[in-house]
Rosetta silent file (secondary structure, phi, psi, omega in degrees, C-alpha in Angstrom):
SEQUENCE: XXXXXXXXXXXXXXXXXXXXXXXXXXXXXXXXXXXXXXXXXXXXXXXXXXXXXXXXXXXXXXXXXXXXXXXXXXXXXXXXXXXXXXXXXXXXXXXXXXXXXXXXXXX
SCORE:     score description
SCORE:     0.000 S_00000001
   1 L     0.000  136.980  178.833  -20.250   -2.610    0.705 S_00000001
   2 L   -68.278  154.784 -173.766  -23.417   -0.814    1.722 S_00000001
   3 L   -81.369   -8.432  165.668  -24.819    2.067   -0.363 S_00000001
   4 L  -118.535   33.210  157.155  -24.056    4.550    2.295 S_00000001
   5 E  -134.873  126.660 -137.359  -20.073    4.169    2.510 S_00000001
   6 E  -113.505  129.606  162.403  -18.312    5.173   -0.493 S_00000001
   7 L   -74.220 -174.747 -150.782  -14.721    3.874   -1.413 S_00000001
   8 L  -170.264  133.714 -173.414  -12.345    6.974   -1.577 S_00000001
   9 L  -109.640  158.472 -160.039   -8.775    7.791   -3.249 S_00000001
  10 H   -80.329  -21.493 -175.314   -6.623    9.753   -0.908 S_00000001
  11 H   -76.016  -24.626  171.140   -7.117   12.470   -3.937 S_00000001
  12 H   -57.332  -63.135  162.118  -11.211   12.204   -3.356 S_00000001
  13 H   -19.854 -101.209 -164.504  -10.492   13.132    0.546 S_00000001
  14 H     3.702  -86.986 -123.929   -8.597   16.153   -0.873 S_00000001
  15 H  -102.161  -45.508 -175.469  -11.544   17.321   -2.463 S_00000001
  16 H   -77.517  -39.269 -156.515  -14.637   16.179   -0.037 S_00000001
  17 H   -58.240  -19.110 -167.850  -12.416   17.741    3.044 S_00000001
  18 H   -74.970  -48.584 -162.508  -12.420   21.205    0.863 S_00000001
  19 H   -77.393  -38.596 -163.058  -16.048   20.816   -0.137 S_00000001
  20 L   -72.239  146.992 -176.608  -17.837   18.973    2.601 S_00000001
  21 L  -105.940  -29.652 -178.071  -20.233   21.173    5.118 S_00000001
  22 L   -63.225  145.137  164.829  -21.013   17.757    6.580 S_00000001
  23 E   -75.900  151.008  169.167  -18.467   15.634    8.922 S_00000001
  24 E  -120.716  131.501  158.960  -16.902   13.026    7.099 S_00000001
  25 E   -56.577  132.119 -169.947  -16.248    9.622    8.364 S_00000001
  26 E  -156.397  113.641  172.062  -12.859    8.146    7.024 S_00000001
  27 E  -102.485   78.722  168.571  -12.087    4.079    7.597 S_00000001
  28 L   -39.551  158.007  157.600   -8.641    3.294    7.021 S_00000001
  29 E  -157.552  178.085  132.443   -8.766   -0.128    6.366 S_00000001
  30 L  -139.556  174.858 -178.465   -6.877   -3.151    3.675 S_00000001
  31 L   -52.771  -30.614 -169.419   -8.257   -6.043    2.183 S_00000001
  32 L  -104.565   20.297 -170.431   -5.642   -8.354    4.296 S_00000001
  33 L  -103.029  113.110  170.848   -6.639   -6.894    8.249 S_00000001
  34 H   -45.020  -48.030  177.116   -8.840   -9.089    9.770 S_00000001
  35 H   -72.207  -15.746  175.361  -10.405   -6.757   12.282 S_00000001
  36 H   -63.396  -39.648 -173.694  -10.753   -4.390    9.428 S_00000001
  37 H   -69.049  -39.938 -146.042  -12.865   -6.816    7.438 S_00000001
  38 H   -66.120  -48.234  158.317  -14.568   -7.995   10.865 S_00000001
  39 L   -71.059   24.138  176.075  -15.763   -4.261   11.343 S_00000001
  40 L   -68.350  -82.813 -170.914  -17.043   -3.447    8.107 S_00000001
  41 L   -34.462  -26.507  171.662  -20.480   -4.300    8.838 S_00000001
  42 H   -72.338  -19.580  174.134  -20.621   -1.925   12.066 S_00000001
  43 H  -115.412   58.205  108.644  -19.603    0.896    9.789 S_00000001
  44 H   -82.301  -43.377  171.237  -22.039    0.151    7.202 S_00000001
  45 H   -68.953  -76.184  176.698  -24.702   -0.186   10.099 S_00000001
  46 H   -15.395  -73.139  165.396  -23.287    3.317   11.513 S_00000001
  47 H   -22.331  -50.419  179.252  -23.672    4.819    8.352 S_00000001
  48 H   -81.919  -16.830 -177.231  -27.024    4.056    7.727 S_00000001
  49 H   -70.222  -25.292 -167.984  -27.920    4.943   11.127 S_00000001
  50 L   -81.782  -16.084  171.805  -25.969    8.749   10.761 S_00000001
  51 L    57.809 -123.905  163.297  -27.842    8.941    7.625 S_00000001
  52 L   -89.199   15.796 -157.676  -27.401   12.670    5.757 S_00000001
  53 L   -96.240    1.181  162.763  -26.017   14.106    9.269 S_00000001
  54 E  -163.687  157.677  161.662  -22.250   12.614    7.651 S_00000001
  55 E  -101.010  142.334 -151.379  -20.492   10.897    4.859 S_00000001
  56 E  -105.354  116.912  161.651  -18.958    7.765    5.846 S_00000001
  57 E  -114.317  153.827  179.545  -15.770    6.650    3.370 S_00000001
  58 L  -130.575  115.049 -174.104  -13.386    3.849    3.338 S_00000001
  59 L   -79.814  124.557 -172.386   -9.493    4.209    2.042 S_00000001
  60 E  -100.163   96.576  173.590   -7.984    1.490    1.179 S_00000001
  61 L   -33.005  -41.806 -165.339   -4.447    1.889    2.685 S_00000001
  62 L   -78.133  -56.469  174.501   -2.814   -0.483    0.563 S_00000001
  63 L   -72.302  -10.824  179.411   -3.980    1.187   -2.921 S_00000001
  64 L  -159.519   90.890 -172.270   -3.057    4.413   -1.314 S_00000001
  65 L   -58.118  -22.441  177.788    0.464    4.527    0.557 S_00000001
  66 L   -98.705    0.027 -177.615    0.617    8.187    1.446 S_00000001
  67 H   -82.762  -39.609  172.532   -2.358    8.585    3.441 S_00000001
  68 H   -52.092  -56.826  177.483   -0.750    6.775    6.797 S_00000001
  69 H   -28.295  -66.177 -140.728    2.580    9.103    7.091 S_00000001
  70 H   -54.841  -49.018 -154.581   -0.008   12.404    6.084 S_00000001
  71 L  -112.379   21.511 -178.528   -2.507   11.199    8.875 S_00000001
  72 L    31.824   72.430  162.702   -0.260    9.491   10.975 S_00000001
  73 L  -144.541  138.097 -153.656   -1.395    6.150   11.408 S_00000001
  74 L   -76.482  -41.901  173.648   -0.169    3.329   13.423 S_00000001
  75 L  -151.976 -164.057 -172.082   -2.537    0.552   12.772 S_00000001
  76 L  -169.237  136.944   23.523   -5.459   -0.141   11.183 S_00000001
  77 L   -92.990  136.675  175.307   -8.448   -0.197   11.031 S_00000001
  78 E  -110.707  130.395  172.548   -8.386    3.688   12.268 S_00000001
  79 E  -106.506  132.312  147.252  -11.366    5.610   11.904 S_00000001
  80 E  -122.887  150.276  177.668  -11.057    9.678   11.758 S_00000001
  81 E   -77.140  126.904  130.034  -13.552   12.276   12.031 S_00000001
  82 E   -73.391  116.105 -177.951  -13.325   15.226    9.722 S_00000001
  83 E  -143.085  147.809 -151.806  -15.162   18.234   10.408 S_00000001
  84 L   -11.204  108.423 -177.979  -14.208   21.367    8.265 S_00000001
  85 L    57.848  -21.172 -178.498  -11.540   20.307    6.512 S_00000001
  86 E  -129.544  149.152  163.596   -9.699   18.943    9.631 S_00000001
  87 E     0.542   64.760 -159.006   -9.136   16.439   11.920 S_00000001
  88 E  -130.672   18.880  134.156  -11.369   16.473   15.094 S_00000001
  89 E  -139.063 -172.455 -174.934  -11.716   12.816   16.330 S_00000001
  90 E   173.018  130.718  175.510   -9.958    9.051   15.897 S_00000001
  91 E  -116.053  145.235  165.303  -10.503    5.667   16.936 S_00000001
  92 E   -87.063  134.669  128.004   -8.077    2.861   16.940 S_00000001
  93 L   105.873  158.091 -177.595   -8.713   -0.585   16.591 S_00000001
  94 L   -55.345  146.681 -144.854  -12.214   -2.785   15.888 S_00000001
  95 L  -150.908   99.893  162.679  -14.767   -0.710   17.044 S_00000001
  96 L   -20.432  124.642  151.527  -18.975   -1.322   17.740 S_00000001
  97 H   -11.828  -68.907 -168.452  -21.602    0.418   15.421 S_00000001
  98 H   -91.139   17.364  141.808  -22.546    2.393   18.407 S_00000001
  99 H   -94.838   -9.569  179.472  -18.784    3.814   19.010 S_00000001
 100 H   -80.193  -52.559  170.625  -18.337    4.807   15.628 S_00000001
 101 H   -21.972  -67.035 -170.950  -22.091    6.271   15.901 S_00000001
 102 H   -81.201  -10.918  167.577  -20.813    8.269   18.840 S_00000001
 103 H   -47.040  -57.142 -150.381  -17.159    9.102   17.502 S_00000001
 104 H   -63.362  -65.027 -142.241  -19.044   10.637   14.354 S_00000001
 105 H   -68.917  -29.682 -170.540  -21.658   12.277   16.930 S_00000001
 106 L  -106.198   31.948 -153.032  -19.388   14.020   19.306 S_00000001
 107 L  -110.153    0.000    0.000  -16.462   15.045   17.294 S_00000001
């Protein structure tokens, strides 16, 4: 994992969505989804590219069972945008550096 995506406990969310002024970046993923693993590096590149303008985290679904219901999700890997405290974009499915870049950028 790259030095600018952070793993994350669904209780850490809690706590960055209250605190953060920044958008946050949120990668479901688990250790056994192929496309999840296959797009790590594009959200590691993304990351480094978005720099301080967000923080990019990745949730391990598997280690933390209550985060699909709360955030309703369907598959994985799902990326969502957070921007104070709530919800304001989401991608489905393996996903390019430069759509997560522009997910992050337009949300």
């Amino acid at each position: 994992m790259s030095p600018y995506v952070k793993d994350l406990s669904e209780a850490g969310l809690d706590d960055e969505l209250i605190q953060s002024k920044e958008p946050i970046l949120v990668d479901f993923w688990a250790p056994w989804c192929g496309p999840c693993r296959a797009m790590a590096p594009a959200v590691d590149a993304a990351a480094e590219k978005l720099g301080s303008s967000a923080k990019v985290y990745k949730i391990n679904g598997d280690e933390n069972p209550d985060v699909s219901p709360r955030f309703n999700i369907k598959g994985i890997p799902t990326l969502i945008v957070f921007k104070d405290g709530q919800e304001a974009k989401r991608l489905v499915g393996l996903s390019s550096k430069e759509q997560i870049e522009a997910l992050v950028r337009t949300a």
